[in-house]
PDB file of C-alpha atoms and ligand atoms in Angstrom:
ATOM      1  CA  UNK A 105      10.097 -33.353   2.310  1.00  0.00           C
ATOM      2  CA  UNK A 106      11.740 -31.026   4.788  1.00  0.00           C
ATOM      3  CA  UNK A 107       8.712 -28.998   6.653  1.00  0.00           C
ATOM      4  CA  UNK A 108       9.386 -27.686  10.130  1.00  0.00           C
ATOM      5  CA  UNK A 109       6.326 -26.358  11.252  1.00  0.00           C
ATOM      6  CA  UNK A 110       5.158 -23.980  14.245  1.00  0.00           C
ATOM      7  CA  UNK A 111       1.685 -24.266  15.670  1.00  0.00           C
ATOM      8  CA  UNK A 112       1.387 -20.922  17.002  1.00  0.00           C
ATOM      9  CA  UNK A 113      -2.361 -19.707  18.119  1.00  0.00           C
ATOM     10  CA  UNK A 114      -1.405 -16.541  19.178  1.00  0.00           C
ATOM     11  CA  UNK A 115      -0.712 -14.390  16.328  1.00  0.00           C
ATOM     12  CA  UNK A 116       1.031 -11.615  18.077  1.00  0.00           C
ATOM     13  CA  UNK A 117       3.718 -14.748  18.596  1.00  0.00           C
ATOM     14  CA  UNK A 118       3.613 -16.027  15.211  1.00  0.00           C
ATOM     15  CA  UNK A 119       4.313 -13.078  14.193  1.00  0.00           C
ATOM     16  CA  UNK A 120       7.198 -12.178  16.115  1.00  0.00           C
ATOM     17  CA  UNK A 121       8.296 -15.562  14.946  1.00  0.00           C
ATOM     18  CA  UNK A 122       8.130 -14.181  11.440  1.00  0.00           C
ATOM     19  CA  UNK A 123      10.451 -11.527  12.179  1.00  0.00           C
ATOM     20  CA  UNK A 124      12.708 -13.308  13.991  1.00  0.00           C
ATOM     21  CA  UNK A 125      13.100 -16.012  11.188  1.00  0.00           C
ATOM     22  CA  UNK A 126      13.993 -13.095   8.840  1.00  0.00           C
ATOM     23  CA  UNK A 127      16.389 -11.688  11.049  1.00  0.00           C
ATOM     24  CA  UNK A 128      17.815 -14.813  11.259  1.00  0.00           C
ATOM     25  CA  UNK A 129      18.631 -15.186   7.844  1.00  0.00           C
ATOM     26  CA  UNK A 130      19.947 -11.981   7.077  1.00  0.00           C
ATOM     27  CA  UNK A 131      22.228 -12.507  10.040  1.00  0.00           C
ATOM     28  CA  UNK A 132      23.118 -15.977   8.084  1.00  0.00           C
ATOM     29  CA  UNK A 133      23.938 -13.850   4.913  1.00  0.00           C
ATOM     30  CA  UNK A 134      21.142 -13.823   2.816  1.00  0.00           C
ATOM     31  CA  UNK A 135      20.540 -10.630   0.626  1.00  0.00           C
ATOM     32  CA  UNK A 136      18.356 -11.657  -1.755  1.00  0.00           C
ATOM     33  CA  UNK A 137      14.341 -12.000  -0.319  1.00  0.00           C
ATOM     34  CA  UNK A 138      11.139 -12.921  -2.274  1.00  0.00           C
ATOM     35  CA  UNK A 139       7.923 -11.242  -0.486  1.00  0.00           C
ATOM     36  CA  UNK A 140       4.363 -11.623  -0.661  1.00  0.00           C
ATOM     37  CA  UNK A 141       1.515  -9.445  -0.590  1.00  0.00           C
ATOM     38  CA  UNK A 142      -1.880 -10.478   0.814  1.00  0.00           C
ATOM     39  CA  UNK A 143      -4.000  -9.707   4.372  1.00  0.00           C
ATOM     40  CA  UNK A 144      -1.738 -12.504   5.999  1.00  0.00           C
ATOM     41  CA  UNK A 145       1.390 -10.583   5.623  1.00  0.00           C
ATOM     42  CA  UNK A 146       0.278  -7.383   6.863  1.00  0.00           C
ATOM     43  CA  UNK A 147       0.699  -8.231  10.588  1.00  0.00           C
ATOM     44  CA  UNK A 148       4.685  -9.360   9.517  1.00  0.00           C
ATOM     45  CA  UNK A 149       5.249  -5.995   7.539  1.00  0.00           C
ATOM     46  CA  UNK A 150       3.941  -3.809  10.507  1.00  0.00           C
ATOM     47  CA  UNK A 151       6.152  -6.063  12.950  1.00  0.00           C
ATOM     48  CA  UNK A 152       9.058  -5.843  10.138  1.00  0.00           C
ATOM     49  CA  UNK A 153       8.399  -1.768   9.933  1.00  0.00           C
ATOM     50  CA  UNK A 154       8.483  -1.634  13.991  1.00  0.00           C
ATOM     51  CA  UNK A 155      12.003  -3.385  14.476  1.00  0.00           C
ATOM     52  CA  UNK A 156      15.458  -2.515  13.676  1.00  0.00           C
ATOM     53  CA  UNK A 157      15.663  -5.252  10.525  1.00  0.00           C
ATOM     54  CA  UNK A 158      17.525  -2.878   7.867  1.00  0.00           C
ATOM     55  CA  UNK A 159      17.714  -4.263   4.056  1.00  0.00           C
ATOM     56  CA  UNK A 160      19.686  -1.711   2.577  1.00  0.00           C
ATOM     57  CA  UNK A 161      21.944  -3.803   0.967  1.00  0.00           C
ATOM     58  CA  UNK A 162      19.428  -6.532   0.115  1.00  0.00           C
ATOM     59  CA  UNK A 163      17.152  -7.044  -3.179  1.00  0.00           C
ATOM     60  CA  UNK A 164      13.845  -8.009  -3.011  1.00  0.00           C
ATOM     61  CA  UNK A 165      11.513  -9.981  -5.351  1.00  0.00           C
ATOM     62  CA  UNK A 166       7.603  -9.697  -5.509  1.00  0.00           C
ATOM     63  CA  UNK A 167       5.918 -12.866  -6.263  1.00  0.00           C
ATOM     64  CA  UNK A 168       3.495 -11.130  -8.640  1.00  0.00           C
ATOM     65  CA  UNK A 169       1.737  -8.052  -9.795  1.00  0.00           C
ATOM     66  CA  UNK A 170      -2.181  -7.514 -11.168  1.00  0.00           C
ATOM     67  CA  UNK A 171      -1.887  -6.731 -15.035  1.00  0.00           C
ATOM     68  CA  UNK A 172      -3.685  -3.258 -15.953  1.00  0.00           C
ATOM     69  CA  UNK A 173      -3.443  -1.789 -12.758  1.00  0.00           C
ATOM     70  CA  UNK A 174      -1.465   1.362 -12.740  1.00  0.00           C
ATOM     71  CA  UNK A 175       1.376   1.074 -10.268  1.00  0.00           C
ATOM     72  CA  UNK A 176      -0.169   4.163  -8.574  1.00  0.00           C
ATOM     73  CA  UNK A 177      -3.627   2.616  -7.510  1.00  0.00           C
ATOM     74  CA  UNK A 178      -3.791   1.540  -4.369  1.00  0.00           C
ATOM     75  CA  UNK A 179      -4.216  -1.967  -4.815  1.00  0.00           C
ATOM     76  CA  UNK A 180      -1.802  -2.557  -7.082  1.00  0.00           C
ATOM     77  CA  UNK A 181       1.004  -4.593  -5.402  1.00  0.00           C
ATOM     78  CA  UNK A 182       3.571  -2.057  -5.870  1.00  0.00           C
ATOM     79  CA  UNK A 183       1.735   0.192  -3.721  1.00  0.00           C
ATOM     80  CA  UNK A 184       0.529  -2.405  -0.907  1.00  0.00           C
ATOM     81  CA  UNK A 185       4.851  -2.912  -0.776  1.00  0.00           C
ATOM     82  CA  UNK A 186       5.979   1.027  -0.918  1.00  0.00           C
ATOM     83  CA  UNK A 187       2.822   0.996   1.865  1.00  0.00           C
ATOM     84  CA  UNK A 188       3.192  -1.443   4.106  1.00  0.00           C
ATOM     85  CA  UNK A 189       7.257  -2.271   3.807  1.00  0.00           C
ATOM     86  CA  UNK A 190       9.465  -0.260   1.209  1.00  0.00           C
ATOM     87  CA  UNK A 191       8.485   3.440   2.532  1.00  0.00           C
ATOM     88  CA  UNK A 192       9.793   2.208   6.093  1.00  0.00           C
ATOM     89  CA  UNK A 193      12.383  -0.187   5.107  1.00  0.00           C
ATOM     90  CA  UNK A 194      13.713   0.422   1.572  1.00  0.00           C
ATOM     91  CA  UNK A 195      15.623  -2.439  -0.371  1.00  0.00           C
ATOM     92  CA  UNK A 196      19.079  -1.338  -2.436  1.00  0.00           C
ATOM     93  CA  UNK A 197      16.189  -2.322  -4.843  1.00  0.00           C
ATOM     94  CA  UNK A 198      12.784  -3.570  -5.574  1.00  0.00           C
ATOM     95  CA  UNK A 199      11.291  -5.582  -8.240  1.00  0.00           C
ATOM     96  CA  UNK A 200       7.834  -6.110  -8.808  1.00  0.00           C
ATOM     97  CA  UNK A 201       6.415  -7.309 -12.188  1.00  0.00           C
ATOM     98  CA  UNK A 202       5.385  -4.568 -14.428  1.00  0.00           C
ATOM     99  CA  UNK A 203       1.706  -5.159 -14.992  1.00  0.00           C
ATOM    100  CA  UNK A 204       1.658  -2.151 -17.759  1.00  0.00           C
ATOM    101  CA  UNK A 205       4.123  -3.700 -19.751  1.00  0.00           C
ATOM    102  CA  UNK A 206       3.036  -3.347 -23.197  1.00  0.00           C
ATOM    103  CA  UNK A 207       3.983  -6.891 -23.791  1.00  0.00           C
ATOM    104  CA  UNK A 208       3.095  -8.105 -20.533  1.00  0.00           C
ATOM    105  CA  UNK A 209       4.593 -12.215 -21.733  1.00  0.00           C
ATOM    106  CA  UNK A 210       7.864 -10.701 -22.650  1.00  0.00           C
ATOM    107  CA  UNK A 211       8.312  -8.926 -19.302  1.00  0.00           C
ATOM    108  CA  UNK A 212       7.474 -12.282 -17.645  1.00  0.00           C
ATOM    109  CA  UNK A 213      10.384 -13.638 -19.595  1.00  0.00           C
ATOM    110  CA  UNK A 214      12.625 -10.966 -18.642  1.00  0.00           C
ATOM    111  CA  UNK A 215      11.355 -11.045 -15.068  1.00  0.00           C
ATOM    112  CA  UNK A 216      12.328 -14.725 -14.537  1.00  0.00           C
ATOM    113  CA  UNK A 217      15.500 -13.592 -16.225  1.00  0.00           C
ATOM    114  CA  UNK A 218      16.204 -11.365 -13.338  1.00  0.00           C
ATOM    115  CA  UNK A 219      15.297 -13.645 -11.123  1.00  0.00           C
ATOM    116  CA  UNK A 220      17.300 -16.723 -12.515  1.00  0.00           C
ATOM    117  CA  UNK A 221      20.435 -14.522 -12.294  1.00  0.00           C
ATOM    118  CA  UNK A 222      19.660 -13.404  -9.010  1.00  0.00           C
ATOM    119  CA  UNK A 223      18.729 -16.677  -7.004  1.00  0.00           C
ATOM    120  CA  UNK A 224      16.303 -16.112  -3.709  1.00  0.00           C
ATOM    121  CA  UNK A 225      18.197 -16.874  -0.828  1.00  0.00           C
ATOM    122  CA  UNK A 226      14.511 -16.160   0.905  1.00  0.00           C
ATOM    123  CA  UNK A 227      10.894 -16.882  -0.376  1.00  0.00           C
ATOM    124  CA  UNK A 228       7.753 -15.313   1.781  1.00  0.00           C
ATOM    125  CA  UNK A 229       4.358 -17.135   1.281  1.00  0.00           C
ATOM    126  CA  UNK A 230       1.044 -17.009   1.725  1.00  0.00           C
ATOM    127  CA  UNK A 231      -1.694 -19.823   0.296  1.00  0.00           C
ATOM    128  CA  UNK A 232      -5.210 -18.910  -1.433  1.00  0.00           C
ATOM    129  CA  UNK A 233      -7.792 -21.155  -0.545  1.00  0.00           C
ATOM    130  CA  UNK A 234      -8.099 -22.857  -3.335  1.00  0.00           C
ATOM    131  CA  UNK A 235      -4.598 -24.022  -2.719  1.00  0.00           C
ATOM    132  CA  UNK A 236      -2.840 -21.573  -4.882  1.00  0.00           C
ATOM    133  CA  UNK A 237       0.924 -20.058  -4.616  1.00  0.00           C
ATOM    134  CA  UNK A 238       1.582 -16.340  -5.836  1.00  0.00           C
ATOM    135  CA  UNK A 239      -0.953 -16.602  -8.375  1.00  0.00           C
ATOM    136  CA  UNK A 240      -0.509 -19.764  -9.797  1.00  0.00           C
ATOM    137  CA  UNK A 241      -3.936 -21.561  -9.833  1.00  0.00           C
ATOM    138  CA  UNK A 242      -4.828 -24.795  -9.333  1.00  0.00           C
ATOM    139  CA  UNK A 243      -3.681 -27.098 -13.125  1.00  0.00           C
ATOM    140  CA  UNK A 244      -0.389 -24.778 -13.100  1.00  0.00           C
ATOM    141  CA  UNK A 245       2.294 -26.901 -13.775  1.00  0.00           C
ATOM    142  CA  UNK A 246       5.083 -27.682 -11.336  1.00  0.00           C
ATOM    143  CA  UNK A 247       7.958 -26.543 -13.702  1.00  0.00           C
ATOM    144  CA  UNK A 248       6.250 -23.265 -14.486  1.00  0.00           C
ATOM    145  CA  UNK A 249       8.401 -20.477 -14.610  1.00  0.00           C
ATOM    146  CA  UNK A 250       7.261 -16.386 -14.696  1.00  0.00           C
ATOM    147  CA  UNK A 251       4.276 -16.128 -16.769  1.00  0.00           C
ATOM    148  CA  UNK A 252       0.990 -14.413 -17.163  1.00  0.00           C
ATOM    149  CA  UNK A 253      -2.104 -15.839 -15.628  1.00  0.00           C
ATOM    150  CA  UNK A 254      -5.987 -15.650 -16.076  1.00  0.00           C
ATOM    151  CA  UNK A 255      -7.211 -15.602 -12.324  1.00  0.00           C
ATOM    152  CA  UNK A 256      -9.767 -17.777 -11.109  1.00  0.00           C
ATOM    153  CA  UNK A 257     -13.337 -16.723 -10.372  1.00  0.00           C
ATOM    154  CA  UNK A 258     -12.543 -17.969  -6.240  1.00  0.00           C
ATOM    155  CA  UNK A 259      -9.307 -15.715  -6.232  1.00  0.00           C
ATOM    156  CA  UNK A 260     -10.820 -12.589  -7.817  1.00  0.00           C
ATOM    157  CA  UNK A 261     -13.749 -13.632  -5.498  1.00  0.00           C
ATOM    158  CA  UNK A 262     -11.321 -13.759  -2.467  1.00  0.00           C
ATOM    159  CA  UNK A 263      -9.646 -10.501  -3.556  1.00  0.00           C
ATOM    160  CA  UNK A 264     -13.433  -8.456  -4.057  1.00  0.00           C
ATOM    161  CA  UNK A 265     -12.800  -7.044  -0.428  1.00  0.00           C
ATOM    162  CA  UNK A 266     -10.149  -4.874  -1.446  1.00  0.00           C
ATOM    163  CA  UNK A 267     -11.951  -3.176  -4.251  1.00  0.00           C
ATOM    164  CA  UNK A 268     -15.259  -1.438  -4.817  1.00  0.00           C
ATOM    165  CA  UNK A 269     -17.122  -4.618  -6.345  1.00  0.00           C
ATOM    166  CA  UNK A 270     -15.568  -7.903  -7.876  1.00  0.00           C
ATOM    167  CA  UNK A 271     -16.086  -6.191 -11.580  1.00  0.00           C
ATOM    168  CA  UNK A 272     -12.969  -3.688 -10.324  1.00  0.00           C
ATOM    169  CA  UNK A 273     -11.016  -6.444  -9.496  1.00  0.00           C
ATOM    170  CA  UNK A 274      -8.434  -7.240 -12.777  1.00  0.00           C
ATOM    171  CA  UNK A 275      -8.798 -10.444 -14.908  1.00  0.00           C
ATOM    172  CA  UNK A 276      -4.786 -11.128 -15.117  1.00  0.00           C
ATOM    173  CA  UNK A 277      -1.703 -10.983 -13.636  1.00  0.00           C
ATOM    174  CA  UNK A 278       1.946 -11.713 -13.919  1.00  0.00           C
ATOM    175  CA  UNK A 279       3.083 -14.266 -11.507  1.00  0.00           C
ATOM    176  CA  UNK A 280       6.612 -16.017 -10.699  1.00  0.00           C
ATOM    177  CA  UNK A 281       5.986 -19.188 -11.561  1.00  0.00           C
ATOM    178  CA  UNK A 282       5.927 -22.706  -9.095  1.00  0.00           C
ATOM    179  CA  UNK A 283       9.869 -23.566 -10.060  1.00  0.00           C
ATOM    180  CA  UNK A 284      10.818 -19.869  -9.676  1.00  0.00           C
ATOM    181  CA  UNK A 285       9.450 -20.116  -6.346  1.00  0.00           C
ATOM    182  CA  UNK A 286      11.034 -23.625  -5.611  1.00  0.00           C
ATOM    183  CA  UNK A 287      14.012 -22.346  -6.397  1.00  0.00           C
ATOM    184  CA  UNK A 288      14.382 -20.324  -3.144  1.00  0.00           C
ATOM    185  CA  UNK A 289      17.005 -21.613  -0.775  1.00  0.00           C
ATOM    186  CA  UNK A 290      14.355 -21.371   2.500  1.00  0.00           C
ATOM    187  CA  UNK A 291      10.834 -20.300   2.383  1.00  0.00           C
ATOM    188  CA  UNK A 292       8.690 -19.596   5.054  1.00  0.00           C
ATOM    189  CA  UNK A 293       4.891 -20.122   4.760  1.00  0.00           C
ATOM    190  CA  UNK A 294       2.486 -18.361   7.058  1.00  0.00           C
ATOM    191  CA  UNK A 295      -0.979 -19.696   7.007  1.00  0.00           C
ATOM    192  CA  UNK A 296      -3.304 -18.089   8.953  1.00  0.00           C
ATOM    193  CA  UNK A 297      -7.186 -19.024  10.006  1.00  0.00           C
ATOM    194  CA  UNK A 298      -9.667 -21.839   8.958  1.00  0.00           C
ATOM    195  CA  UNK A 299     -10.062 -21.019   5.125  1.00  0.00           C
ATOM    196  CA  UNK A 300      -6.509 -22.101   5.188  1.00  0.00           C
ATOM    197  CA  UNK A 301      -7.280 -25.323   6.334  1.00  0.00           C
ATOM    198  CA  UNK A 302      -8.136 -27.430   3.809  1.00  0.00           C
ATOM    199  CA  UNK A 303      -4.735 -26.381   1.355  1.00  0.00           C
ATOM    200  CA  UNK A 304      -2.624 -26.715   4.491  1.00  0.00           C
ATOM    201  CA  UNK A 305      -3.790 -30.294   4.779  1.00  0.00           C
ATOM    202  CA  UNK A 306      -3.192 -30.726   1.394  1.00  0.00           C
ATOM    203  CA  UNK A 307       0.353 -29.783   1.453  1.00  0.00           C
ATOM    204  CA  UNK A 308       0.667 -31.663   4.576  1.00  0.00           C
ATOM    205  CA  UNK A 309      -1.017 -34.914   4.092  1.00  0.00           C
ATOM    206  CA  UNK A 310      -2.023 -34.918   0.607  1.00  0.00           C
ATOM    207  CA  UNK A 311      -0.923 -36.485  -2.462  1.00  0.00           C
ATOM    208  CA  UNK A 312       0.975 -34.192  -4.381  1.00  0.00           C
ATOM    209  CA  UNK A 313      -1.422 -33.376  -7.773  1.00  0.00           C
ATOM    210  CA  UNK A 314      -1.569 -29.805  -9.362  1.00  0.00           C
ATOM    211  CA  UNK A 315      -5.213 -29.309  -8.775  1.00  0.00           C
ATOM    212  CA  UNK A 316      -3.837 -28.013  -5.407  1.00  0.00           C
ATOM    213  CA  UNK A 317      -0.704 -26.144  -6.528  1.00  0.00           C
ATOM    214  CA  UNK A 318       1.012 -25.849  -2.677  1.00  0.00           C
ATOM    215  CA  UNK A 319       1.593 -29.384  -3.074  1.00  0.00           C
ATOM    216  CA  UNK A 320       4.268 -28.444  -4.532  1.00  0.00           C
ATOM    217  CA  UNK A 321       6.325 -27.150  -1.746  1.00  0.00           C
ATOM    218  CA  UNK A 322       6.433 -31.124  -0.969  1.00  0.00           C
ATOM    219  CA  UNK A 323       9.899 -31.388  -2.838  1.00  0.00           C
ATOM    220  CA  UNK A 324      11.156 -28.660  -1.554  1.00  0.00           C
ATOM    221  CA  UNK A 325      14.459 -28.994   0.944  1.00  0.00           C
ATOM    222  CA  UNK A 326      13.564 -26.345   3.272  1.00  0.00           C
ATOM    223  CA  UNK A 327       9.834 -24.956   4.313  1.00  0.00           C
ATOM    224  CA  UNK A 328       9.215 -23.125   7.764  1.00  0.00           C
ATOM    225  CA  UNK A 329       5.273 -23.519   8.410  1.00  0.00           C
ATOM    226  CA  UNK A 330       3.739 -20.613  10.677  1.00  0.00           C
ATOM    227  CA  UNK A 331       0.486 -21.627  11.426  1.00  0.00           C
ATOM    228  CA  UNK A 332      -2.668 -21.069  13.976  1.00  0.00           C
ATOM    229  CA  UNK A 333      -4.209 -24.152  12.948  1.00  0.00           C
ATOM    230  CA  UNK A 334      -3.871 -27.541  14.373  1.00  0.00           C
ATOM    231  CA  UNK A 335      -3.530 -29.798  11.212  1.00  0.00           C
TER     232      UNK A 335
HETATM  233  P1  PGA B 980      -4.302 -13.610   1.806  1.00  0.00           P
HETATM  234  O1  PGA B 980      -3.844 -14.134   0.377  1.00  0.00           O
HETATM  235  O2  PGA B 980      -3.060 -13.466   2.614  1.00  0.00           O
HETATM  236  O3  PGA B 980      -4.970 -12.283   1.535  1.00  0.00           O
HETATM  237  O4  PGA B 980      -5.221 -14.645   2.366  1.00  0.00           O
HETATM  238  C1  PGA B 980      -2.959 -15.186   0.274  1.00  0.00           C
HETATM  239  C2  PGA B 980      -2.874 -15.661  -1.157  1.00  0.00           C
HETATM  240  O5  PGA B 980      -3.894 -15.589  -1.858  1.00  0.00           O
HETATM  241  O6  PGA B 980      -1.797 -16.121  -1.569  1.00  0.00           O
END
């Protein structure tokens, strides 16, 4: 296991840290970048949408999109991106899952497809508190690729706040799976605040077991931690 990690408990910093470990790898070449949606990446996006970063000629990869939401309402992931990045900083293009897919397992095949030709030079990502990555819940395996998912009662729990009541909140969603995400030359994690604790520890002094799916990221080569929390 490869983890550099940055205890940073000023979040203005970490931030900036964000940004400047982006920059740094588009400066290295990369053009392909897997982002994340979520309240911790909001703070990166507005400090991504305030600097001179320009992704023209980059393609970007969503981690995962609700199913049943129209790409129109505005929690669907595809407008929390064209909100808080895309509008500002446009991609020479975008995917996102397509939660109205009428066969919503076959455009998880296709979407790993896509990605599988593609290869992430770049992975952004957040944790859930139950330990989850992009929606894969705790008992996903580790070799899971794109696939639909039945969301846990914490993580539609979690995710309440953003709707009118938890009933709004959908009961699926298409997610890259843990290999996809593996896959990803460099990715940097950004865990933010104590309800983060307990899956940060996990992935940092835990055995690795499924039940907490970050534990994952324990094989991978090359993790950047961001962190306020002294683990
Ligand atoms: P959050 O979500 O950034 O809103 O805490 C992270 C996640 O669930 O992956």
């Amino acid at each position: 296991m490869t983890i550099h990690i940055e205890v940073l408990k000023d979040l203005d910093l970490l931030y900036a840290k964000g940004l400047a470990i982006i920059e740094a790898k588009l400066e290295q070449g990369a053009t392909t970048f897997g982002l994340a949606t979520g309240g911790t990446m909001l703070p990166l996006y507005e400090k991504i949408r305030a600097s001179s970063i320009d992704f023209s000629s980059c393609v970007s990869f969503n981690l995962d999109e609700y199913v049943g939401l129209p790409a129109t309402h505005s929690e669907s992931y595809r407008t929390f991106m064209r909100m808080n990045l895309f509008d500002a900083k446009p991609f020479a293009k975008s995917e996102l899952p397509d939660g109205l897919a009428a066969d919503v397992e076959a455009e998880a095949i296709a979407y790993e497809e896509k990605l599988q030709n593609a290869h992430l030079n770049f992975q952004l990502l957040g944790i859930g508190e139950n330990g989850h990555i992009g929606f894969n819940e705790p008992g996903t395996p580790f070799d899971s690729t794109t696939h639909v998912v039945e969301l846990t009662q914490s993580t539609r729990q979690a995710n309440a706040r953003f709707f009118n009541s938890i009933d709004e909140v959908p009961t699926h969603a298409i997610t890259m799976g843990i290999s996809s995400i593996l896959r990803a030359d460099t990715i940097l994690l950004i865990a933010v605040g104590e309800k983060k604790r307990r899956p940060l520890e996990a992935l940092l002094k835990g055995d690795q077991t499924t039940e907490v799916p970050v534990t994952a990221l324990q094989d991978h080569k090359n993790i950047i931690i961001l962190t306020d929390l002294d683990i």
